[in-house]
Coordinates of C-alpha atoms and ligand atoms in Angstrom, one line a residue:
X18 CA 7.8 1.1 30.4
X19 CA 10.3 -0.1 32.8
X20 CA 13.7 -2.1 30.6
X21 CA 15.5 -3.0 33.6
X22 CA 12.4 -5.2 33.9
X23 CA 13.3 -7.1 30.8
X24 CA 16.2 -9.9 31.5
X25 CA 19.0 -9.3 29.6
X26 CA 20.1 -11.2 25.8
X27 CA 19.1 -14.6 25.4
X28 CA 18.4 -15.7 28.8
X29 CA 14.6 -17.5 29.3
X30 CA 11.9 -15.6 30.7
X31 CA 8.3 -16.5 31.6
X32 CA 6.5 -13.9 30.6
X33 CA 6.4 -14.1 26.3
X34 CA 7.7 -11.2 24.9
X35 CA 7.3 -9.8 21.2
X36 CA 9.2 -6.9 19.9
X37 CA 7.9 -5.6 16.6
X38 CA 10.6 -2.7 14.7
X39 CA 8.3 -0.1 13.2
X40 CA 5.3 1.6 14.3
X41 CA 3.9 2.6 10.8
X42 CA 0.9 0.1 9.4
X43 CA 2.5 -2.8 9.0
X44 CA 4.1 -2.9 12.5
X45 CA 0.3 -1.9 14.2
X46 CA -1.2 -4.6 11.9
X47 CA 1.9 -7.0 13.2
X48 CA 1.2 -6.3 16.8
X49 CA -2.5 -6.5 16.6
X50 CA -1.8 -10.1 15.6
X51 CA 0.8 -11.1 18.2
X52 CA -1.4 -9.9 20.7
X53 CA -3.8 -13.2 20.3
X54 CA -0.1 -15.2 20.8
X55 CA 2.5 -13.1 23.0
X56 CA 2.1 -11.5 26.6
X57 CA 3.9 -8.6 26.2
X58 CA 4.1 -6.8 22.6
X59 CA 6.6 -3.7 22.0
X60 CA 6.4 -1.5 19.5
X61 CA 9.8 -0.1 18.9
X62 CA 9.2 3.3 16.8
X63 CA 12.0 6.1 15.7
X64 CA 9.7 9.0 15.1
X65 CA 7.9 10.2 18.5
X66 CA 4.0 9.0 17.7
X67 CA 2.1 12.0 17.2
X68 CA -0.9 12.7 19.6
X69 CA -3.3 13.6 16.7
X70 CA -3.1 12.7 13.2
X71 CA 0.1 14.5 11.8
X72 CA 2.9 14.0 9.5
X73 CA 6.2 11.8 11.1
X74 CA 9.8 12.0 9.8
X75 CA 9.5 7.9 9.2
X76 CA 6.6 8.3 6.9
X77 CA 7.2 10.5 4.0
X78 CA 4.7 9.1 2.2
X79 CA 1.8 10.6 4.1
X80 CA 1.9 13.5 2.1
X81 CA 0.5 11.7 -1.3
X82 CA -2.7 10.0 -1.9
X83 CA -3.4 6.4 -0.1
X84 CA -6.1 4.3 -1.3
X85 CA -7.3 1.4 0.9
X86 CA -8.2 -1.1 -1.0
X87 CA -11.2 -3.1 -0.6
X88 CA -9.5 -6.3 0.7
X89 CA -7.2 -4.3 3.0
X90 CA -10.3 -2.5 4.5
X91 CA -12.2 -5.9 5.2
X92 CA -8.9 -6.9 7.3
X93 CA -8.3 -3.7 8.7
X94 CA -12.4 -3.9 10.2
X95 CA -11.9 -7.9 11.5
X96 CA -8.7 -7.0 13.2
X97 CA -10.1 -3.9 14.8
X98 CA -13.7 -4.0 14.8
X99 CA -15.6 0.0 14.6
X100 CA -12.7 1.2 13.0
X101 CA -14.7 2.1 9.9
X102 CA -16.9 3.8 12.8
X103 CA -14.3 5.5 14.4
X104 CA -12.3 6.7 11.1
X105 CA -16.0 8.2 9.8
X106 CA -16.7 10.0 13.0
X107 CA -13.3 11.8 12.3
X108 CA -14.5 12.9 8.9
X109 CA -13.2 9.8 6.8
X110 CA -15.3 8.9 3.6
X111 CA -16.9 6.0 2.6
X112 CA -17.0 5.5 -1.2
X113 CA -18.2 3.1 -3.7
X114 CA -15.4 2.5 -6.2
X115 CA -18.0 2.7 -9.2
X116 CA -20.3 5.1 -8.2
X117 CA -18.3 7.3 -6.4
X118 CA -14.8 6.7 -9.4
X119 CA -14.3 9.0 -12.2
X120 CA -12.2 7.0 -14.2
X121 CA -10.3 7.9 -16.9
X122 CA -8.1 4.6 -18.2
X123 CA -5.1 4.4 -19.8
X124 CA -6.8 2.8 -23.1
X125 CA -9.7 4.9 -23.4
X126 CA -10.5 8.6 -24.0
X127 CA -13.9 8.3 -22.4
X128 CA -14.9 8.4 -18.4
X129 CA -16.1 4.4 -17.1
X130 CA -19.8 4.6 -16.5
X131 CA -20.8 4.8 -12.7
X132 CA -23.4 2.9 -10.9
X133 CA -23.5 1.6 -7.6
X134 CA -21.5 -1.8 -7.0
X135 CA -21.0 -2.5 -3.0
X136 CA -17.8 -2.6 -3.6
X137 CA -16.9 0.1 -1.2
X138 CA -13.8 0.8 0.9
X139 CA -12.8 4.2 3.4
X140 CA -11.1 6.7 2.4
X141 CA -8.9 9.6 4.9
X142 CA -5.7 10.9 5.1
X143 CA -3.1 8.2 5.4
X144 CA -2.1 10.1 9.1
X145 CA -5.8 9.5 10.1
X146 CA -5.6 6.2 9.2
X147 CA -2.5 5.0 11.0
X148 CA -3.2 6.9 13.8
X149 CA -6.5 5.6 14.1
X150 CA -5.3 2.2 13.9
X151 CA -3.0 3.7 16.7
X152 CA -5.8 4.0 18.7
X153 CA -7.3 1.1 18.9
X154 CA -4.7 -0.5 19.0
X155 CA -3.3 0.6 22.3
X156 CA -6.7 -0.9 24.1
X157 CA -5.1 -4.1 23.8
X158 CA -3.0 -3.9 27.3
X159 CA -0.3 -5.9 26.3
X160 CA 1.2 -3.6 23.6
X161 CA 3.6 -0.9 24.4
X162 CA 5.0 1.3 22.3
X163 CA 8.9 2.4 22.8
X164 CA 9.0 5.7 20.6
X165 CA 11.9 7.9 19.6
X166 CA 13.7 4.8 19.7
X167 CA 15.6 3.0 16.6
X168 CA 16.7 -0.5 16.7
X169 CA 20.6 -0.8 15.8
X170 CA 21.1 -5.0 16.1
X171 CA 19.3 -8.1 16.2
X172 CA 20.8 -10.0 19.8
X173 CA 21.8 -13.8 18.8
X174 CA 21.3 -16.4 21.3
X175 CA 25.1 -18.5 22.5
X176 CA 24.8 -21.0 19.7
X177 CA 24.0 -18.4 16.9
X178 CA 20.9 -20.4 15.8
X179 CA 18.2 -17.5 16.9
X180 CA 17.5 -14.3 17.4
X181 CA 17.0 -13.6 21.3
X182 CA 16.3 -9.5 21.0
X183 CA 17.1 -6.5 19.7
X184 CA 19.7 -3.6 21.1
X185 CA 17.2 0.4 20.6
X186 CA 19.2 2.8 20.7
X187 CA 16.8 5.5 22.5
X188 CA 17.0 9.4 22.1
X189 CA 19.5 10.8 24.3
X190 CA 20.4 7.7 26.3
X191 CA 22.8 4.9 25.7
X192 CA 21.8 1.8 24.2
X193 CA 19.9 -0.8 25.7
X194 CA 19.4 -4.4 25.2
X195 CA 15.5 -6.1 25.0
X196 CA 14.7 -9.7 24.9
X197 CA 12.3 -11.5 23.0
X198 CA 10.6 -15.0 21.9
X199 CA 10.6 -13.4 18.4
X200 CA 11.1 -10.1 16.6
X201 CA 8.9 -9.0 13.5
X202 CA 10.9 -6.4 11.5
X203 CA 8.7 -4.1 10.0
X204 CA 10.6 -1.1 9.1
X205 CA 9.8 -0.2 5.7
X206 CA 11.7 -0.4 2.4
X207 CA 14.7 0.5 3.6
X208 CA 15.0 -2.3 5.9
X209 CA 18.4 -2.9 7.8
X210 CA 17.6 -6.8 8.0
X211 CA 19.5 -7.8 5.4
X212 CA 23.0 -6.1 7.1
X213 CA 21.5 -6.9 10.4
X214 CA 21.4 -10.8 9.3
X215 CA 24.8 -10.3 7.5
X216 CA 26.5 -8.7 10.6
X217 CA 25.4 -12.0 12.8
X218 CA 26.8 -14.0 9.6
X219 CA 24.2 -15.2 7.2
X220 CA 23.5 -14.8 4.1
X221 CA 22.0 -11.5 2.7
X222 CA 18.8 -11.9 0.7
X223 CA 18.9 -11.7 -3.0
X224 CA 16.8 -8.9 -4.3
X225 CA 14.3 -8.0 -7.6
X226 CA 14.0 -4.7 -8.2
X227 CA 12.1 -3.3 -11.1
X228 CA 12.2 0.5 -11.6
X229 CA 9.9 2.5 -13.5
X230 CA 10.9 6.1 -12.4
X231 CA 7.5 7.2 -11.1
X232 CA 7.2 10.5 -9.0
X233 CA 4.7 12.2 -7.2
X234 CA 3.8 15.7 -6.2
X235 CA 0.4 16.5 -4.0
X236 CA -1.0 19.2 -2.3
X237 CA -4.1 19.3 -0.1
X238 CA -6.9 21.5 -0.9
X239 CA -10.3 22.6 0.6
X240 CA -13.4 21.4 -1.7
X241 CA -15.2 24.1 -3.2
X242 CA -18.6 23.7 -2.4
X243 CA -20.2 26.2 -5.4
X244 CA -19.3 23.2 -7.7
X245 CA -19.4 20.2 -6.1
X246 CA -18.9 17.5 -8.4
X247 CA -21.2 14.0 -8.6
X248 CA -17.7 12.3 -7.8
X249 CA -15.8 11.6 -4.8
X250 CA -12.8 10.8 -6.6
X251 CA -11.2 11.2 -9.4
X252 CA -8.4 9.6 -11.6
X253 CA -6.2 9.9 -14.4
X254 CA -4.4 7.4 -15.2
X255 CA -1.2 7.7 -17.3
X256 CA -1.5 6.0 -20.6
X257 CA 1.6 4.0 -22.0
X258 CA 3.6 4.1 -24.0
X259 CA 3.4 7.8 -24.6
X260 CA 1.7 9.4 -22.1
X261 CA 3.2 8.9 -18.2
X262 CA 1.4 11.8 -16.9
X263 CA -1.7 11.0 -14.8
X264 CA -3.2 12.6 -11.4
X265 CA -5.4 11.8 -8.5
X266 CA -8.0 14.0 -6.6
X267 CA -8.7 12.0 -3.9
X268 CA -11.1 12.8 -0.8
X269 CA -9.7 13.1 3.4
X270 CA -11.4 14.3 6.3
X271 CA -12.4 18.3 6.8
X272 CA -13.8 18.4 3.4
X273 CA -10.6 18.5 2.0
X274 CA -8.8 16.7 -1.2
X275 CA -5.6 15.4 -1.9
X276 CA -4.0 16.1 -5.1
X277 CA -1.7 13.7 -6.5
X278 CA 0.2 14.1 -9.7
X279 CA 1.9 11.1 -11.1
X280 CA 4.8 11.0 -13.5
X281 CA 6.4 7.8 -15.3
X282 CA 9.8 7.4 -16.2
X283 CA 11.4 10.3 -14.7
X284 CA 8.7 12.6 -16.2
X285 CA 8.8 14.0 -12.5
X286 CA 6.1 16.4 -11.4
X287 CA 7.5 20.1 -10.3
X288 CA 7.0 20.9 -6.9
X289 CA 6.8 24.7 -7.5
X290 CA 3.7 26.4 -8.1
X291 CA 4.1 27.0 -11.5
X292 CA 4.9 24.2 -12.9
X293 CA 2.4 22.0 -10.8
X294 CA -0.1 23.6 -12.4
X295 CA 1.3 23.5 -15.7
X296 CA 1.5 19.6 -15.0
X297 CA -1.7 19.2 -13.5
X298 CA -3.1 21.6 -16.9
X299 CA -1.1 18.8 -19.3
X300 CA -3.0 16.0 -18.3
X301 CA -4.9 13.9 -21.0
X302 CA -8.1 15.4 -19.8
X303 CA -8.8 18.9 -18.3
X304 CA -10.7 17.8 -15.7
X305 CA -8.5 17.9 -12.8
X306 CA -6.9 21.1 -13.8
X307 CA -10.3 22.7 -13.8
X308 CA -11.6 21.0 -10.6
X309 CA -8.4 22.0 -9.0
X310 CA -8.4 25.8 -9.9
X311 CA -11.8 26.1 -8.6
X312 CA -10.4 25.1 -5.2
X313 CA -8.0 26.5 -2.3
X314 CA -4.9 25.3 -2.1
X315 CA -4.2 24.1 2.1
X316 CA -0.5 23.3 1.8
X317 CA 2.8 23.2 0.3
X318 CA 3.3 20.9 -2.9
X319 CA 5.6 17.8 -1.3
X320 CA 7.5 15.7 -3.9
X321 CA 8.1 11.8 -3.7
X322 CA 10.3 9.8 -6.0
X323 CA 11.2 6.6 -4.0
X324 CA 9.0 4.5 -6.1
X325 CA 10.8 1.4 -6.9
X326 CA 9.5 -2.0 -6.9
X327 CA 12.0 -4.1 -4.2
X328 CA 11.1 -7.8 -3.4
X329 CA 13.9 -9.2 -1.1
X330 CA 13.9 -13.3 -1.1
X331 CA 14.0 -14.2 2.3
X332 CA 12.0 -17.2 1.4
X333 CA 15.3 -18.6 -0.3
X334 CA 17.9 -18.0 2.3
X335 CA 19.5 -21.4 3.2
X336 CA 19.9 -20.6 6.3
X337 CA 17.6 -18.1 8.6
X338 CA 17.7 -17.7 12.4
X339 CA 15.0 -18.9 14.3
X340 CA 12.5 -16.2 15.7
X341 CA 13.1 -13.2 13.3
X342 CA 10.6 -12.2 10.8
X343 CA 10.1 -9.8 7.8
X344 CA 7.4 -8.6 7.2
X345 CA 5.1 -5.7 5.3
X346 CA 7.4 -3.0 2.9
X347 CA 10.7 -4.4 4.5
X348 CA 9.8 -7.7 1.7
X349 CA 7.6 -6.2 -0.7
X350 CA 7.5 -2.8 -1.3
X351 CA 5.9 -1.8 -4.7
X352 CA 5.2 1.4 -7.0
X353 CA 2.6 3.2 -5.2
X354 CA 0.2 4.3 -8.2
X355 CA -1.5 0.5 -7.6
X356 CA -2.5 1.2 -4.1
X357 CA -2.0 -2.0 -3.2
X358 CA 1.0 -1.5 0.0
X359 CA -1.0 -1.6 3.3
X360 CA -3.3 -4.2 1.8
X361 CA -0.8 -6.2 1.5
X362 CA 1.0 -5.2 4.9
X363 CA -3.0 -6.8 5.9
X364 CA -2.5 -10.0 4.0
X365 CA 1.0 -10.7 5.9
X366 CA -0.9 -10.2 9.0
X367 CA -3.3 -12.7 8.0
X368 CA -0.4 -15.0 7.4
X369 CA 1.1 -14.1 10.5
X370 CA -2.1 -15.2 11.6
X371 CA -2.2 -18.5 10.4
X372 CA 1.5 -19.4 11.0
X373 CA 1.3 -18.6 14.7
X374 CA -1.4 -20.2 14.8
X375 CA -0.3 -23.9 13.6
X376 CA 3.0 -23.4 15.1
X377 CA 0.7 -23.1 19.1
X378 CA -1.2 -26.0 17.7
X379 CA 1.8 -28.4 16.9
X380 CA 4.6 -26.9 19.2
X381 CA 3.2 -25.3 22.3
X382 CA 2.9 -21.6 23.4
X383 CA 6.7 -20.6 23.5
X384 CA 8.2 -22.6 21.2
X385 CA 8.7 -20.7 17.7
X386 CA 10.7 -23.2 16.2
X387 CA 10.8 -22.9 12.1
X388 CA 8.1 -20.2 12.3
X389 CA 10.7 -17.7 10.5
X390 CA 11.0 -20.4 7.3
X391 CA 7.5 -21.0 6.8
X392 CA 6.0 -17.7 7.5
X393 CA 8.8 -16.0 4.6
X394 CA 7.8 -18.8 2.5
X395 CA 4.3 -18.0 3.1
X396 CA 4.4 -14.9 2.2
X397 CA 6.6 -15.3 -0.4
X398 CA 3.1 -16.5 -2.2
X399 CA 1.2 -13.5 -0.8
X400 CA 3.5 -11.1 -2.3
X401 CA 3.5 -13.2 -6.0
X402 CA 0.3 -11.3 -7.0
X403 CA 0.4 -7.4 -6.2
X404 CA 4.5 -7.9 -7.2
X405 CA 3.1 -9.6 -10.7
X406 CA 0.2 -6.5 -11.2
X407 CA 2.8 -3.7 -10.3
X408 CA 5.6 -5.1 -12.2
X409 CA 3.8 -5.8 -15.4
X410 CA 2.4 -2.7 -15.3
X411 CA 5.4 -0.4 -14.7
X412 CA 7.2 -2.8 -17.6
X413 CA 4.8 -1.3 -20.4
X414 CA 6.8 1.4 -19.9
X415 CA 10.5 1.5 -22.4
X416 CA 12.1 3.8 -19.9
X417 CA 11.3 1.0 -16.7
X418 CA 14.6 -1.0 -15.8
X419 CA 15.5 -4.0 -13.7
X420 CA 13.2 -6.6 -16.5
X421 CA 11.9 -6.9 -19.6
X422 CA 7.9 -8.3 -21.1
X423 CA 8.0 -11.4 -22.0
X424 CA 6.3 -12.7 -24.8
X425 CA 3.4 -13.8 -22.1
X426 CA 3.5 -11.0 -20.4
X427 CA 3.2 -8.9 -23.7
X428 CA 0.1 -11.1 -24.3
X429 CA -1.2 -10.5 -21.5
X430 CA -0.8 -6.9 -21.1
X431 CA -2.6 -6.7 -24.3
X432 CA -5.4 -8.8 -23.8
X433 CA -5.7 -6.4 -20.1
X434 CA -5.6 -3.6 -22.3
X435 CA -9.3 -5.1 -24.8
X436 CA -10.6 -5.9 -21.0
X437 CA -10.0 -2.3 -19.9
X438 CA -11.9 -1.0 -23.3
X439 CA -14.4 -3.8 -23.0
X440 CA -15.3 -2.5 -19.1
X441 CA -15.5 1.2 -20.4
X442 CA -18.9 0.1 -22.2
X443 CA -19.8 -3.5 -20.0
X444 CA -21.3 -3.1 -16.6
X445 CA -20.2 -7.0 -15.6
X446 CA -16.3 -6.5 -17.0
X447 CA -16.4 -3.0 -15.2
X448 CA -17.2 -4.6 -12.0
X449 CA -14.7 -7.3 -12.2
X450 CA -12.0 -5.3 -13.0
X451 CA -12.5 -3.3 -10.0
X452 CA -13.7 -6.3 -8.0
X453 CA -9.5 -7.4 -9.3
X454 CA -8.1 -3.8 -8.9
X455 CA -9.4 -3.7 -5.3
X456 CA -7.9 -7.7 -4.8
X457 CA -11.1 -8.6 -3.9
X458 CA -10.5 -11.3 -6.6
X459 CA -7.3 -12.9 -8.1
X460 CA -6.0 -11.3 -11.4
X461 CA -7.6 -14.6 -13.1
X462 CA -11.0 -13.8 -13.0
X463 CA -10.8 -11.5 -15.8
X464 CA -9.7 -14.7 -17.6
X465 CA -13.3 -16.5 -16.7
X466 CA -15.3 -17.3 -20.2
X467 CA -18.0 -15.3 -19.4
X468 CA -15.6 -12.2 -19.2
X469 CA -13.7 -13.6 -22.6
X470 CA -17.1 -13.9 -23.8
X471 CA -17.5 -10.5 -23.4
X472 CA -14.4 -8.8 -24.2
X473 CA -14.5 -11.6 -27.2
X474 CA -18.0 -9.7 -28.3
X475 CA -16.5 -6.3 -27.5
X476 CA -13.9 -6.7 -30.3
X477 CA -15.9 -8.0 -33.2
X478 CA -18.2 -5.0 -32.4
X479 CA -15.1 -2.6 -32.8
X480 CA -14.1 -4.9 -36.0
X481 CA -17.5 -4.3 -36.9
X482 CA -17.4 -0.3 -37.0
X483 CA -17.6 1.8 -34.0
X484 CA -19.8 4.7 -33.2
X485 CA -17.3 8.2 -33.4
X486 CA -16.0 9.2 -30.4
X487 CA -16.3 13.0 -30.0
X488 CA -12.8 14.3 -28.6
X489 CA -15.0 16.8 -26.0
X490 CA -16.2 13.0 -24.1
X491 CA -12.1 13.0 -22.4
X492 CA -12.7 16.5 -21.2
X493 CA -16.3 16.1 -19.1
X494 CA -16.8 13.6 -16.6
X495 CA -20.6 12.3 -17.3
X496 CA -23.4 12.3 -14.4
X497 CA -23.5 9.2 -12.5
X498 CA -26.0 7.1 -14.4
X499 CA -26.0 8.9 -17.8
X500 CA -24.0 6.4 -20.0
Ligands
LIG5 C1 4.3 7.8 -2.2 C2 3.6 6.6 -1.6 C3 2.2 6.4 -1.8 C4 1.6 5.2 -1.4 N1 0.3 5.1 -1.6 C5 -0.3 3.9 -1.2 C6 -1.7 3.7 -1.5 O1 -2.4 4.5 -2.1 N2 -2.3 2.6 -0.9 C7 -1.6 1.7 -0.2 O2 -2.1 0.7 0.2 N3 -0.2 1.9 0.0 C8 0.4 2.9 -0.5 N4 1.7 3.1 -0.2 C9 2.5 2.1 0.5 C10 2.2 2.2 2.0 O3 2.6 3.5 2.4 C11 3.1 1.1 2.7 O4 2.9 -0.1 2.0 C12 2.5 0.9 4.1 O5 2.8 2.1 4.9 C13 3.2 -0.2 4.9 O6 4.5 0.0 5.0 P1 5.3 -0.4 6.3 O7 4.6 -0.2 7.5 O8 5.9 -1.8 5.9 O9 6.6 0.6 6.2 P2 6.6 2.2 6.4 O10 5.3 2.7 6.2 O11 7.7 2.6 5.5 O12 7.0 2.3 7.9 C14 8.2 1.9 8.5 C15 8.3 2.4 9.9 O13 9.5 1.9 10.6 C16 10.1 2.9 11.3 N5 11.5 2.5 11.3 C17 12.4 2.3 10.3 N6 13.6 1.9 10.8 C18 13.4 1.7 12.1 C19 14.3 1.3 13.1 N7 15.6 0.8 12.8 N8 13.9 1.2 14.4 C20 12.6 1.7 14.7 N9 11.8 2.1 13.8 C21 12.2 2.1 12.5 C22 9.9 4.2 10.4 O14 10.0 5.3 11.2 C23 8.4 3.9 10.0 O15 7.5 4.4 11.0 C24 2.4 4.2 -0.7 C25 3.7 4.4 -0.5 C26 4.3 5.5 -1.0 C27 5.8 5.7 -0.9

């Protein structure tokens, strides 16, 4: 790509021009949308894009498990149709979150029964993913990417009302200036909006942040094929408020898995041989230790501990300037354990969507007047859910700072806690939860009657008297259709 090409600051130009900060999956999902609105779309990326799928400096992350959810996987499909093709033909698994889940919850000391659900989603590597979203994205001709490039400053227009570019400072060369109709920051959680909006003089957002202390450590491994298990992936969840160990084997391409170990409130896990194994060997059930042992380790054991749950407000900022938006992990950016990240990154884009495409219908192709207000207010309301379920999840833990349960939220955790139990022996409450856990549906379904019917009936059972549980159940993962 030629810059001279682009006029310099604020100065009008025909051709409508996009600049998008941040090539990871919120930026692609960003720029597959502008591409419907803008003529030209640039991608403006630090890390140099890999040509295959392979770790990047800019995400860390990649290294731990990423599970698409349900919802995000539907988006991902309508805004790139065949990508569910193209990620299986490159080894990627698709997996029914019933059938294919062994799932050992927090309440429970016995594995959820499996059956098949349709509630399915694709699971890879998080590099195959975003590089395969890459991919099809760069058939669109408009998009370009700008790599090895970091933007410095947003460019104000003369009366300091709205953004008009961005200065990239690219490797080994001295800055340049790139004009734009509008600029979608999607950098990540550590966002330099804020400083970038202070520096031009506005306001700084105000900022949540809720801090449970999780940390991660994974390793890839090859499957062993002698004892291939009935399940495609496994988790243990950590089970408050004394227990904040859990672990995930998850599945990626080459018939390998991914290995995540999960520790709450600072209960870190070890990165060394050693005591990774001691970890994974302290879990509430044996199962991934054994599973684990059985298989060959692929790689190092990477560590992750940036885990805090950050909402900045943009949505309340008096004043914003015109075309500049926020968008993805640079608003939201949540514990990881829920999964939910890139599905929400796919719910902004659906926003991003909609707001573009009112603000063509009332005010013409260039003009992107009071697009920044309404589409941080937008998805200020997007963000409300998956911010509420991580939140209240990570604040059943004492050692979590930044907010405390109220009584509600007490209420509610415990009533989530008789719907988790009820779901361990109820096909229907199973589903739901998962149909929830997978935001196909809002958190409120689990609140329908028919559900408080059931978790209602579930109780008076256990009132009632139980059957014994037999303390061996936590330490073998039934065949698929047994319970
Ligand atoms: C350990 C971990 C596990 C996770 N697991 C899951 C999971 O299971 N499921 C799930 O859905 N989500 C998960 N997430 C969240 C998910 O990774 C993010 O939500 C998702 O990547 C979207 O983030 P993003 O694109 O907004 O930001 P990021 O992925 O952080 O990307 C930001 C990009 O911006 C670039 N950049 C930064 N500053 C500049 C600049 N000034 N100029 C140019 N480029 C810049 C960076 O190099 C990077 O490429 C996990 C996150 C973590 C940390």
């Amino acid at each position: 790509m030629d810059f001279r090409n682009f006029p310099a600051g604020n100065s009008p130009i025909e051709e409508t021009h996009a600049v998008v900060i941040g090539g990871s999956i919120a930026g692609l999902l960003a720029g597959r949308i502008l591409t419907d609105y803008f003529d030209k779309i640039t991608i403006i990326e630090r890390d140099l894009l890999p040509q295959e799928p392979q770790h990047r400096l800019g995400v860390p992350q990649s290294y731990h498990v990423h599970s698409l959810l349900t919802r995000g996987h539907r988006i991902l499909e309508q805004l790139f149709p065949g990508l569910t093709v193209s990620l299986m033909e490159q080894g990627a698994l698709e997996i029914d979150w019933i059938a294919d889940l062994a799932w050992l919850m927090s309440v429970s000391d016995r594995w959820t029964p499996r059956f098949h659900s349709g509630i399915t989603t694709c699971l890879c590597s998080r590099n195959l993913l975003e590089f395969t979203i890459r991919r099809h994205l760069t058939k669109f001709n408009q998009v370009d990417f700008l790599e090895t490039a970091s933007v410095t400053e947003l460019l104000i227009n003369s009366n300091q009302a709205a953004i008009a570019g961005v200065k990239v400072k690219i490797a080994n060369q001295a800055p340049i200036e790139l004009a734009a109709q509008l600029v979608v920051d999607a950098s990540g959680r550590n966002s330099f909006a804020p400083k970038w909006l202070a520096a031009l003089g506005y306001e700084m957002p105000c900022e949540t942040r809720i801090h449970s202390f999780l940390g991660y450590a994974s390793r890839l491994y090859q499957r062993s094929e002698q004892e291939a298990p009935d399940w495609q992936l496994l988790y243990v969840m950590p089970s408050p408020p004394n227990n904040p160990r859990g672990g995930m084997i998850f599945p990626v391409e080459s018939d390998r898995w991914i290995l995540t170990l999960a520790g709450m409130g600072k209960d870190y896990p070890p990165t060394e041989e050693t005591g990774f194994l001691e970890f994974a060997r302290s879990l509430r059930s044996e199962v991934v230790y054994q599973t684990i042992t059985k298989a060959k380790p692929l790689s190092s054991i990477y560590g992750y501990r940036n885990t805090e749950n950050r909402l900045r407000h943009y949505e309340k900022l008096k004043r914003m300037p015109e075309n500049f938006l926020i968008f993805g992990d640079a608003v939201c950016s949540l514990t990881p354990i829920y999964g939910q990240g890139m599905t929400v990154a796919a719910l902004n884009a659906l926003t991003l969507d909609n707001c573009l495409k009112q603000q063509q219908q009332n005010m013409g192709k260039v003009n992107m007047r009071g697009l920044s207000r309404r589409f941080q207010k937008q998805i200020a309301q997007v963000n409300k859910t998956p911010w509420l379920v991580s939140t209240s999840y990570d604040l059943r833990w004492k050692t979590t700072i930044g907010g405390q349960p109220n009584t509600i939220t007490q209420l509610i955790q415990k009533y989530l806690d008789q719907v988790m139990k009820t779901a361990v022996e109820n096909n229907t409450v199973h589903k739901t939860l998962i149909e929830v856990m997978t935001m196909l549906k809002p958190p409120m379904a689990l609140f329908a009657p028919s559900i408080l019917l059931k978790v209602g009936q579930y109780q008076l059972q256990s009132l009632v008297g139980r059957k014994t549980t037999d303390d061996n159940l936590i330490h073998h993962i039934p065949p698929m259709g047994s319970t």
